[in-house]
Coordinates of C-alpha atoms in Angstrom, one line a residue:
Chain G
M1 CA 5.9 23.8 -30.9
S2 CA 6.9 19.8 -29.8
Y3 CA 6.4 18.1 -27.2
V4 CA 10.0 17.3 -25.8
V5 CA 10.9 21.3 -26.9
Q6 CA 8.2 22.8 -24.8
R7 CA 9.0 19.3 -21.9
L8 CA 12.4 21.0 -21.6
L9 CA 11.7 24.9 -21.9
T10 CA 10.0 23.9 -19.0
F11 CA 11.9 21.7 -16.5
P12 CA 14.3 24.6 -15.8
L13 CA 11.3 27.2 -14.8
I14 CA 9.5 24.3 -12.4
L15 CA 13.4 24.3 -10.9
L16 CA 12.8 27.9 -10.4
G17 CA 9.4 27.5 -8.5
V18 CA 10.4 25.0 -6.8
S19 CA 13.5 26.6 -5.4
I20 CA 11.5 30.0 -4.7
L21 CA 8.0 28.0 -2.7
V22 CA 11.1 25.5 -0.1
F23 CA 13.0 29.1 0.6
V24 CA 9.2 30.3 1.4
A25 CA 8.3 27.4 3.0
I26 CA 11.3 27.6 5.1
R27 CA 11.2 30.8 6.7
L28 CA 7.5 30.9 7.1
V29 CA 8.0 28.2 10.3
P30 CA 8.3 30.0 13.8
G31 CA 10.3 30.1 15.8
D32 CA 14.1 31.5 15.3
A33 CA 16.8 28.4 13.7
I34 CA 20.1 29.6 16.3
T35 CA 17.6 28.4 19.1
A36 CA 16.3 25.7 17.3
M37 CA 20.0 24.5 17.0
L38 CA 21.5 25.1 21.0
G39 CA 18.8 24.8 21.7
T40 CA 18.2 26.5 25.8
E41 CA 21.9 26.9 25.5
A42 CA 20.9 29.6 23.7
G43 CA 20.0 31.6 26.3
L44 CA 23.8 31.8 27.0
L45 CA 24.6 33.7 23.8
T46 CA 25.4 37.2 24.6
P47 CA 23.6 39.2 22.1
V48 CA 27.3 40.0 20.1
Q49 CA 27.9 36.7 20.2
R50 CA 24.1 35.4 18.1
E51 CA 24.8 37.9 15.9
A52 CA 28.0 36.4 14.8
L53 CA 26.5 33.2 14.9
A54 CA 23.7 35.3 12.8
A55 CA 26.1 37.3 10.5
Y56 CA 28.1 33.5 9.4
F57 CA 24.4 31.5 8.8
G58 CA 23.3 34.5 6.9
I59 CA 20.8 34.3 8.8
D60 CA 20.2 38.0 9.5
Q61 CA 20.1 39.4 6.2
P62 CA 17.6 40.7 4.0
I63 CA 15.0 37.2 2.7
W64 CA 15.2 38.3 -0.9
A65 CA 19.4 38.2 -0.2
Q66 CA 19.5 35.0 1.6
Y67 CA 17.5 33.8 -1.5
L68 CA 20.0 35.0 -4.8
R69 CA 22.8 34.2 -2.7
W70 CA 21.5 31.3 -1.5
L71 CA 20.4 30.0 -6.0
T72 CA 24.2 31.8 -5.9
G73 CA 25.4 29.2 -4.6
L74 CA 23.4 26.7 -5.9
F75 CA 24.8 26.5 -8.9
Q76 CA 28.4 26.3 -8.0
G77 CA 26.8 23.3 -6.3
D78 CA 27.1 25.0 -2.7
L79 CA 24.2 23.9 -0.7
G80 CA 25.0 25.7 2.8
I81 CA 26.5 24.4 5.6
S82 CA 23.6 21.6 7.6
S83 CA 23.8 23.2 11.8
I84 CA 22.8 19.0 12.9
Y85 CA 25.5 17.8 11.3
G86 CA 28.6 21.1 10.9
K87 CA 29.1 20.1 7.3
P88 CA 28.5 21.4 4.3
V89 CA 24.6 20.0 3.4
L90 CA 25.3 18.5 -0.4
T91 CA 28.4 16.5 1.2
V92 CA 25.4 15.0 3.6
I93 CA 23.0 14.6 1.3
L94 CA 25.5 12.4 -1.0
E95 CA 26.1 10.6 2.1
R96 CA 23.0 9.3 2.4
F97 CA 21.3 8.8 -1.0
P98 CA 23.3 6.4 -2.0
L99 CA 20.6 3.9 0.6
T100 CA 18.0 5.9 -0.5
L101 CA 19.2 4.9 -4.4
Q102 CA 19.8 1.0 -4.0
L103 CA 17.0 0.4 -1.4
S104 CA 14.5 1.9 -4.6
L105 CA 16.3 0.5 -7.3
M106 CA 16.0 -2.9 -5.5
S107 CA 12.1 -2.5 -4.5
M108 CA 11.6 -2.2 -8.5
V109 CA 14.0 -5.4 -9.0
I110 CA 11.2 -7.1 -6.9
A111 CA 8.5 -5.2 -7.9
L112 CA 9.0 -5.3 -12.1
S113 CA 10.9 -9.4 -12.1
V114 CA 7.1 -10.2 -9.2
G115 CA 4.5 -7.6 -11.2
V116 CA 5.3 -7.9 -15.3
P117 CA 5.3 -11.9 -15.1
L118 CA 1.8 -12.0 -13.1
G119 CA -0.2 -9.2 -14.5
V120 CA 0.8 -10.8 -17.8
L121 CA 0.1 -14.3 -17.1
A122 CA -3.7 -12.7 -15.2
A123 CA -4.3 -10.8 -18.6
S124 CA -3.7 -14.5 -20.9
R125 CA -5.9 -16.6 -19.4
N126 CA -8.9 -13.5 -18.5
E127 CA -12.0 -14.8 -16.3
R128 CA -10.9 -17.8 -15.2
P129 CA -9.4 -18.6 -11.5
S130 CA -5.5 -18.0 -12.2
D131 CA -7.0 -14.1 -13.8
L132 CA -10.1 -13.9 -10.2
V133 CA -6.7 -14.2 -7.7
V134 CA -4.3 -12.5 -9.4
R135 CA -7.0 -9.7 -9.5
V136 CA -7.4 -9.9 -6.0
L137 CA -4.7 -10.6 -4.7
A138 CA -2.7 -6.5 -6.8
M139 CA -6.0 -5.0 -5.0
L140 CA -5.6 -6.3 -1.7
G141 CA -1.2 -5.3 -2.0
Q142 CA -2.2 -2.2 -3.4
S143 CA -5.1 -1.2 -0.4
T144 CA -2.1 -2.5 2.0
P145 CA 0.0 1.0 3.0
N146 CA 3.6 0.3 3.5
F147 CA 4.0 0.0 6.5
V148 CA 1.7 -1.4 7.1
V149 CA 4.0 -4.1 5.7
G150 CA 7.1 -2.8 6.9
I151 CA 5.1 -3.7 10.2
L152 CA 3.9 -7.3 9.5
I153 CA 7.6 -9.2 8.6
I154 CA 8.8 -7.6 10.9
Y155 CA 7.5 -9.5 13.3
V156 CA 6.7 -11.9 11.5
L157 CA 10.4 -12.3 10.8
S158 CA 10.9 -11.6 15.2
V159 CA 8.3 -14.0 16.2
F160 CA 8.4 -17.2 13.8
F161 CA 12.1 -16.7 13.1
G162 CA 13.9 -14.7 15.8
F163 CA 15.6 -12.5 13.8
V164 CA 15.8 -8.1 13.5
P165 CA 16.9 -7.2 11.2
A166 CA 20.3 -5.0 11.2
M167 CA 19.5 -1.5 11.6
G168 CA 21.2 1.8 12.0
T169 CA 24.3 1.9 9.3
F170 CA 24.5 1.0 7.2
T171 CA 26.7 -1.3 4.5
P172 CA 27.8 0.3 1.7
L173 CA 26.9 -1.6 -1.6
F174 CA 30.8 -1.8 -2.8
A175 CA 32.3 -2.5 1.1
D176 CA 30.4 -5.7 0.8
P177 CA 27.5 -5.8 -1.8
L178 CA 26.3 -9.3 0.1
A179 CA 25.5 -7.6 3.3
S180 CA 24.5 -4.5 1.8
I181 CA 21.7 -6.9 0.3
A182 CA 20.8 -8.2 2.4
Q183 CA 20.9 -5.8 4.9
L184 CA 18.1 -3.7 3.0
I185 CA 16.4 -6.5 1.2
F186 CA 12.8 -6.4 3.7
P187 CA 12.3 -2.1 3.8
A188 CA 12.9 -3.1 -0.5
I189 CA 10.4 -6.0 -0.3
T190 CA 8.3 -3.3 2.2
L191 CA 8.1 -0.8 -1.1
G192 CA 8.3 -3.5 -3.9
F193 CA 4.5 -4.5 -2.4
A194 CA 2.0 -2.0 -3.0
F195 CA 4.4 -1.1 -6.3
A196 CA 4.5 -5.0 -7.4
A197 CA 0.9 -5.1 -7.2
S198 CA 0.4 -1.5 -9.0
V199 CA 2.9 -3.0 -12.8
T200 CA 0.1 -6.3 -11.9
R201 CA -3.0 -4.6 -12.2
I202 CA -1.0 -1.8 -15.5
S203 CA 0.3 -5.5 -16.7
R204 CA -2.5 -7.0 -17.1
S205 CA -4.7 -3.6 -18.6
A206 CA -2.3 -3.3 -21.2
M207 CA -1.5 -6.6 -21.9
L208 CA -5.9 -7.7 -22.6
D209 CA -6.2 -3.8 -25.0
V210 CA -2.8 -5.7 -27.2
L211 CA -4.1 -9.0 -27.2
S212 CA -7.1 -7.9 -28.5
D213 CA -5.3 -5.4 -31.4
D214 CA -5.3 -6.6 -35.2
Y215 CA -1.5 -7.4 -35.1
V216 CA -1.8 -10.0 -32.6
R217 CA -4.9 -11.4 -34.6
T218 CA -2.5 -11.6 -37.8
A219 CA 0.2 -13.3 -36.0
R220 CA -1.9 -16.3 -34.4
S221 CA -4.1 -16.7 -37.7
K222 CA 0.3 -17.0 -39.4
G223 CA 0.3 -19.4 -36.4
A224 CA 2.0 -18.5 -34.2
T225 CA 2.3 -20.8 -31.0
P226 CA 0.7 -18.0 -27.3
M227 CA 3.1 -18.6 -26.0
S228 CA 5.6 -16.4 -28.8
V229 CA 2.2 -14.4 -29.2
I230 CA 2.2 -13.2 -25.5
W231 CA 6.1 -12.6 -25.5
H232 CA 7.1 -11.3 -29.3
H233 CA 4.3 -9.8 -30.1
A234 CA 2.4 -8.2 -27.5
L235 CA 4.8 -7.7 -24.8
P236 CA 6.9 -5.3 -26.3
N237 CA 3.4 -3.2 -26.4
A238 CA 1.8 -3.2 -23.7
L239 CA 5.4 -3.1 -21.8
I240 CA 4.6 1.0 -22.6
P241 CA 2.9 2.7 -19.5
V242 CA 4.9 -0.1 -16.8
V243 CA 7.6 1.8 -18.2
T244 CA 5.9 5.4 -17.4
L245 CA 4.6 3.8 -14.6
S246 CA 7.5 2.9 -12.8
G247 CA 9.8 5.1 -13.6
V248 CA 7.0 8.0 -11.6
E249 CA 7.2 5.8 -8.7
F250 CA 10.6 5.4 -9.3
G251 CA 10.6 8.7 -9.0
Y252 CA 8.4 9.4 -5.6
L253 CA 10.7 6.1 -4.6
L254 CA 14.3 8.3 -5.2
G255 CA 12.3 10.8 -2.5
G256 CA 13.4 8.4 0.0
A257 CA 10.7 6.1 1.9
V258 CA 10.1 8.3 4.9
I259 CA 7.5 5.7 7.0
V260 CA 9.7 2.6 6.3
E261 CA 13.3 4.6 6.7
Q262 CA 11.8 5.5 10.0
I263 CA 10.7 0.9 10.9
F264 CA 14.1 0.1 9.2
A265 CA 16.0 2.6 11.7
L266 CA 18.2 3.3 7.9
P267 CA 20.0 6.1 7.6
G268 CA 19.0 7.4 3.7
L269 CA 17.6 10.6 2.5
G270 CA 13.6 9.9 3.7
R271 CA 15.3 10.5 7.8
L272 CA 17.5 12.7 6.4
V273 CA 15.0 14.9 5.7
L274 CA 12.6 14.7 8.8
D275 CA 15.1 14.9 10.6
A276 CA 15.9 18.1 8.7
I277 CA 12.3 19.4 10.0
T278 CA 12.1 17.9 13.6
Q279 CA 15.1 19.9 14.6
R280 CA 14.5 22.4 11.9
D281 CA 17.7 22.4 10.4
Y282 CA 16.9 25.1 7.6
A283 CA 20.4 25.0 5.2
L284 CA 19.2 21.1 5.1
V285 CA 16.3 21.2 4.5
Q286 CA 16.3 23.0 2.1
G287 CA 19.0 21.5 0.2
T288 CA 17.4 17.5 1.2
V289 CA 13.8 18.8 -0.1
L290 CA 15.3 21.1 -3.6
F291 CA 17.4 17.8 -4.3
I292 CA 14.3 15.3 -4.1
A293 CA 12.5 17.3 -6.0
F294 CA 15.2 17.5 -9.2
N295 CA 15.6 14.0 -8.7
F296 CA 11.6 13.8 -8.6
L297 CA 11.7 16.2 -11.8
V298 CA 14.7 14.7 -13.2
V299 CA 13.1 10.7 -13.1
N300 CA 9.7 13.1 -15.2
L301 CA 11.4 14.0 -17.8
L302 CA 13.4 10.7 -18.9
V303 CA 10.3 8.7 -18.4
D304 CA 8.3 11.3 -20.6
L305 CA 11.3 11.5 -23.1
A306 CA 10.7 7.4 -22.6
Y307 CA 7.5 7.4 -23.9
V308 CA 7.7 9.6 -27.2
A309 CA 10.7 7.0 -27.8
L310 CA 8.4 3.9 -27.5
D311 CA 4.7 5.7 -28.5
P312 CA 6.3 7.2 -32.2
R313 CA 2.1 8.9 -32.1
I314 CA 2.8 11.5 -29.6
R315 CA 6.4 13.2 -30.8
I316 CA 4.2 15.6 -33.5
G317 CA 2.7 17.4 -31.0
R318 CA -0.8 15.5 -30.2
R319 CA -1.4 14.3 -27.2
Chain E
M1 CA -26.8 9.8 -7.3
G2 CA -29.8 6.8 -6.8
K3 CA -28.5 5.0 -9.9
M4 CA -25.5 5.7 -9.6
L5 CA -25.3 3.5 -7.1
S6 CA -27.6 0.5 -7.3
S7 CA -25.4 0.3 -10.7
L8 CA -22.2 0.3 -8.6
F9 CA -24.1 -2.7 -5.9
R10 CA -25.4 -4.6 -8.7
H11 CA -21.6 -4.5 -9.6
P12 CA -19.0 -7.6 -7.6
S13 CA -16.1 -4.7 -6.4
G14 CA -17.7 -2.3 -6.4
R15 CA -20.6 -4.2 -3.8
I16 CA -18.1 -4.9 -1.1
G17 CA -16.5 -2.0 -1.2
L18 CA -19.7 -0.5 -0.8
V19 CA -19.7 -1.8 2.0
I20 CA -17.1 -1.7 3.1
I21 CA -18.1 1.8 3.2
G22 CA -20.7 1.0 4.4
F23 CA -19.6 -0.2 7.7
Y24 CA -16.8 2.6 8.4
L25 CA -19.7 5.1 7.9
L26 CA -21.9 3.2 11.0
A27 CA -18.6 2.6 13.0
A28 CA -17.4 6.6 12.5
I29 CA -21.3 7.9 13.7
L30 CA -21.2 5.7 17.0
G31 CA -18.6 7.3 17.6
T32 CA -18.9 10.7 17.2
L33 CA -21.7 9.9 19.6
G34 CA -19.9 8.7 22.2
L35 CA -22.3 5.4 21.0
T36 CA -18.7 3.1 22.0
P37 CA -18.3 -0.5 23.8
H38 CA -16.8 1.8 26.4
D39 CA -15.0 4.9 27.0
P40 CA -11.9 5.4 24.6
L41 CA -10.2 6.9 26.8
K42 CA -10.6 5.9 29.9
L43 CA -7.4 3.6 31.8
F44 CA -8.8 0.1 33.4
A45 CA -5.8 -0.1 35.6
I46 CA -6.2 -3.7 36.3
D47 CA -7.3 -4.5 33.2
R48 CA -3.6 -3.8 30.7
L49 CA -2.8 -5.3 27.9
K50 CA -5.9 -8.1 27.4
A51 CA -6.0 -10.5 25.2
P52 CA -9.3 -9.7 23.0
S53 CA -12.7 -11.1 25.8
G54 CA -15.9 -10.7 25.5
T55 CA -15.0 -7.6 27.3
Y56 CA -12.4 -6.4 25.7
W57 CA -13.2 -7.7 21.8
F58 CA -10.1 -6.5 20.1
G59 CA -7.7 -6.6 24.2
T60 CA -6.7 -3.5 26.0
D61 CA -3.4 -2.0 25.3
L62 CA -0.2 -1.2 27.6
L63 CA -3.0 1.8 29.2
G64 CA -5.6 -0.2 29.7
R65 CA -7.5 1.1 26.8
D66 CA -10.3 -0.7 25.7
A67 CA -8.5 -1.5 21.7
F68 CA -11.9 -2.0 20.2
S69 CA -13.7 2.1 21.6
R70 CA -10.2 2.8 20.3
L71 CA -10.1 1.6 16.7
M72 CA -13.8 2.7 16.5
V73 CA -13.2 6.9 17.0
G74 CA -10.1 6.3 14.8
I75 CA -11.3 5.3 11.9
R76 CA -13.9 8.2 12.8
Q77 CA -10.4 10.8 12.5
S78 CA -9.6 9.2 9.8
M79 CA -13.1 9.2 7.4
L80 CA -12.8 13.2 8.0
I81 CA -9.8 14.2 7.6
A82 CA -10.1 12.1 3.9
F83 CA -14.1 13.2 3.6
A84 CA -13.0 17.4 4.3
S85 CA -9.7 17.3 2.7
V86 CA -10.6 15.9 0.1
A87 CA -13.1 17.7 -0.4
I88 CA -11.6 20.9 -0.4
A89 CA -9.0 19.4 -3.3
T90 CA -12.0 18.5 -5.1
I91 CA -13.8 22.2 -5.2
A92 CA -9.9 24.0 -5.4
G93 CA -9.3 21.8 -7.8
T94 CA -12.6 21.8 -9.4
I95 CA -12.5 25.7 -9.7
I96 CA -9.0 25.9 -10.7
G97 CA -8.9 23.4 -13.1
L98 CA -12.3 24.6 -14.8
V99 CA -11.1 28.2 -14.4
S100 CA -8.0 27.4 -16.1
A101 CA -9.1 25.9 -19.2
W102 CA -12.0 28.3 -19.6
W103 CA -10.3 31.3 -20.3
G104 CA -7.0 30.3 -21.3
G105 CA -3.5 32.6 -21.8
L106 CA -2.3 34.0 -19.1
W107 CA -4.5 32.2 -16.2
D108 CA -4.7 29.1 -17.2
G109 CA -0.5 29.2 -17.7
I110 CA 0.8 30.9 -14.3
F111 CA -2.8 27.7 -13.0
M112 CA -0.4 24.8 -14.4
R113 CA 2.6 26.1 -13.7
V114 CA 2.0 26.8 -9.7
M115 CA -0.1 23.1 -9.8
D116 CA 2.9 21.8 -11.8
V117 CA 5.5 23.6 -9.6
L118 CA 3.3 21.6 -6.4
L119 CA 3.3 18.2 -8.2
A120 CA 7.0 18.4 -8.7
F121 CA 7.2 16.9 -4.5
P122 CA 6.4 13.7 -3.4
A123 CA 3.2 13.2 -2.0
I124 CA 4.7 12.6 1.8
L125 CA 7.1 15.8 1.1
L126 CA 4.7 18.0 0.3
A127 CA 2.8 17.2 3.3
L128 CA 5.7 17.0 5.8
L129 CA 7.0 20.6 4.6
I130 CA 2.9 21.6 6.3
I131 CA 3.6 20.4 9.2
A132 CA 6.6 21.4 9.7
I133 CA 5.4 25.4 9.1
V134 CA 2.1 25.0 10.7
G135 CA 2.6 22.0 14.0
P136 CA 1.3 18.4 13.6
G137 CA -3.0 18.4 14.5
T138 CA -5.5 17.5 12.6
M139 CA -6.1 20.5 10.5
T140 CA -3.3 20.7 9.6
S141 CA -3.7 16.7 8.1
V142 CA -7.2 17.6 6.4
A143 CA -5.1 20.8 5.0
A144 CA -1.8 19.0 3.5
I145 CA -3.7 16.0 2.7
A146 CA -6.0 19.1 0.0
I147 CA -2.9 20.5 -1.3
V148 CA -1.4 17.2 -1.6
Y149 CA -4.4 16.5 -3.9
T150 CA -5.2 19.4 -5.2
P151 CA -3.2 19.7 -8.4
I152 CA -4.3 16.3 -9.2
F153 CA -8.0 16.9 -9.4
A154 CA -7.0 20.7 -10.8
R155 CA -5.4 18.7 -14.0
V156 CA -8.7 15.9 -14.4
V157 CA -11.4 18.5 -14.9
R158 CA -8.5 21.2 -17.1
G159 CA -7.5 18.4 -20.0
P160 CA -11.8 16.7 -19.8
A161 CA -12.8 21.3 -19.4
L162 CA -10.7 22.1 -22.5
S163 CA -12.5 19.5 -24.6
L164 CA -16.1 20.2 -23.7
K165 CA -15.2 24.3 -24.3
Q166 CA -14.8 23.3 -28.1
R167 CA -18.1 21.3 -28.5
D168 CA -20.9 22.6 -30.0
F169 CA -23.8 21.8 -27.6
V170 CA -21.6 25.1 -25.1
D171 CA -20.8 27.1 -28.6
A172 CA -24.7 27.5 -29.3
A173 CA -25.4 27.8 -24.9
R174 CA -23.2 31.2 -25.8
T175 CA -25.1 31.6 -28.7
F176 CA -28.3 32.1 -27.2
G177 CA -26.9 34.1 -24.6
S178 CA -26.3 32.6 -21.6
S179 CA -25.0 33.5 -18.9
Q180 CA -21.1 32.8 -18.6
G181 CA -21.3 30.7 -14.9
Y182 CA -24.7 28.5 -16.0
V183 CA -22.0 28.1 -18.9
L184 CA -19.8 26.6 -16.8
T185 CA -21.9 25.3 -13.9
R186 CA -23.8 23.9 -16.1
H187 CA -23.0 22.8 -18.9
L188 CA -19.1 21.9 -18.2
L189 CA -19.6 21.2 -13.8
L190 CA -21.7 18.6 -15.3
N191 CA -20.5 16.9 -17.3
L192 CA -17.2 16.8 -15.3
V193 CA -19.4 14.6 -12.4
A194 CA -18.8 11.1 -13.7
P195 CA -14.6 11.2 -14.3
L196 CA -14.8 13.3 -11.5
A197 CA -17.2 11.0 -8.8
V198 CA -14.1 8.5 -9.3
Q199 CA -10.5 10.6 -8.5
V200 CA -12.7 11.4 -5.5
T201 CA -13.1 7.6 -4.0
L202 CA -10.1 6.7 -5.4
A203 CA -8.6 10.5 -3.7
L204 CA -10.4 8.7 -0.6
A205 CA -8.6 5.8 -0.6
W206 CA -5.2 8.2 -1.0
A207 CA -6.0 10.3 1.5
L208 CA -7.0 7.6 4.2
L209 CA -3.3 6.2 3.2
T210 CA -0.8 9.1 4.0
E211 CA -3.8 10.5 7.1
A212 CA -2.4 6.7 8.7
G213 CA 1.0 7.7 8.2
L214 CA 1.2 11.0 9.0
S215 CA -0.3 10.1 12.2
F216 CA 1.8 7.0 12.0
L217 CA 5.5 9.1 12.6
G218 CA 3.8 11.0 15.2
L219 CA 3.1 14.3 13.0
G220 CA -0.6 13.5 12.4
T221 CA -3.7 12.7 15.3
Q222 CA -2.3 14.3 18.0
P223 CA -2.4 12.0 21.6
P224 CA -5.3 11.7 23.6
T225 CA -7.0 11.3 20.7
P226 CA -7.0 7.8 19.1
S227 CA -6.1 7.8 15.3
L228 CA -5.6 4.2 13.5
G229 CA -2.2 5.2 12.6
L230 CA -0.7 6.1 16.1
M231 CA -1.8 2.5 17.0
L232 CA 0.2 0.9 14.8
A233 CA 3.3 3.0 15.4
E234 CA 2.4 2.2 19.6
S235 CA 1.9 -1.5 19.0
R236 CA 5.4 -2.0 17.0
N237 CA 7.5 -2.4 20.6
L238 CA 5.0 -4.8 22.5
M239 CA 4.3 -6.6 19.5
T240 CA 6.1 -10.2 20.9
H241 CA 3.4 -9.6 23.4
A242 CA 0.1 -8.2 22.9
P243 CA -0.1 -9.0 18.8
W244 CA -4.0 -7.7 19.1
L245 CA -2.5 -4.4 19.0
M246 CA -1.1 -4.1 16.0
I247 CA -3.8 -6.8 13.6
F248 CA -6.6 -4.7 14.5
P249 CA -5.2 -1.4 13.3
A250 CA -3.5 -3.0 10.1
V251 CA -6.9 -3.8 9.3
T252 CA -8.4 -1.5 9.9
I253 CA -6.2 0.7 8.2
M254 CA -5.7 -1.4 5.0
L255 CA -9.9 -2.6 4.3
G256 CA -10.9 1.0 4.4
I257 CA -8.2 2.0 2.1
L258 CA -9.6 -1.5 0.0
G259 CA -13.5 -0.5 0.0
F260 CA -13.0 2.6 -1.4
N261 CA -10.6 1.0 -4.4
L262 CA -13.2 -1.3 -4.7
T263 CA -15.3 1.2 -5.5
G264 CA -13.4 3.5 -7.4
D265 CA -12.4 0.9 -9.3
A266 CA -15.9 0.1 -9.9
L267 CA -17.2 2.7 -10.6
R268 CA -14.9 3.6 -13.6
D269 CA -15.9 -0.1 -14.7
I270 CA -19.6 1.9 -14.5
L271 CA -18.4 4.7 -16.2
D272 CA -16.1 4.5 -18.8
P273 CA -17.7 1.3 -21.0
R274 CA -14.1 1.4 -23.3
T275 CA -12.4 0.0 -19.4
Q276 CA -15.5 -2.3 -18.8
R277 CA -13.5 -5.7 -17.5
R278 CA -10.3 -4.4 -17.5
E279 CA -9.4 -3.3 -14.7
A280 CA -8.9 -5.6 -11.5

């Protein structure tokens, strides 16, 4: 069985596993949903009202029945109703998703446009001072957690420039592109920092691998200029691992940057998950976690397929 | 082990990494023994928000607690959680990976699909989900980080174990009548030490990062026990008045992760000659 077919067949299976895990995990949370939802006011409910609410949210049924009901709903695009927002879960998710998507894309653009040139530069000057500087910077970048970067950025901005990034509400890209990008630029730099460091490291080592290949030597001996060898002959092949790494990182970022969204007070997917968990909004936790895992799986699948397309050796099933 | 340490010490980034780790272990031990300059929990009410000085090396916080002593105990907390969680993940992941590779078939299918399901969650999300169920705390952080990294170790072990299983010396050992347990530990596990050592070191760096992140969100170590992430989070509202409260925890977190990353990279260089000088 070819690798691609195998990947496509296990995909729904893993997704089903994820949905069961999420569903069961949420049911293990101590405390009941109605008390969590209404807080102290839950004490004022009569038993009849309590039952009516439980029936409304479907939490009066046995667990397998709840799961089946939820699963059939999923196929109809119905993820249930969020108890915090009083709106369908899917609506809430789709309200928050554009910010996370835009933030992820911006971070990736930053990471690639900084990381690839730096990696190529370092590889082409292997073991010379500029290579060492890039390597040290990349190592430092990879070891700095994004919340440290975020806090340092806020500190520098506020103390030296008297500037506080716009927080709270998000300006959608289509409403005001400039304001929207400006609002997300610092969070994107924060997220892109370690990402750029990984891209630098992987493009450097991939480039070094490729530069020692025979066909590069052939190109050199034919008299191709060093620039042309690097950019035309070596780089396209060296980019394969970069594509894989960026894809996986992008998948992570789509899951919402919980900590960075928290620091910059951005209403994205990460904050939504955190709020849903701390306020015990069962339906919302299930929906968002499943949505994130789904995105993550899809992106990983696409990365694998892209990898197969870029490197024909795997297509036959040799891995 | 001694040989590995000495070749690590000859590697430039390995040396720096080991020195950093050494300092952190020292701070953690002194912190555990209570040999801090001040009591990390004691409130020096008249010395609130003091800048670094001879008495308070890294200054004091809003409640007048000594930042240096708190950092030492914070390092102990981070190291404890990182080492405990990575130890659990390594043992669990190795067992799962070995069992899957050795017996194959149904067990392999079941174990690896479960690992795939766990890997379908971004790490922090899975950790948050576990914290939501059990409630935040030191033990929860250990469990959450351990569960997040178990599938990674299972994969790291399974691949090489599968190819080792096909090797002649394993066949020979089985033909000679060595017990299954002996072959598994002596011939498979011993040959997996190299890839595992690299993975363990890098996982320690990630565990430090995750622990700091969780406690930054207030979902890790609970106050009044000092933790690096929480100290950084608390410094946010005071950064203009007391930047030292932010700088020192930030640098402490970063250096710790750097130490393990450098060591892990150096280990990979040493153990796998093919990648020598490739990875920065």
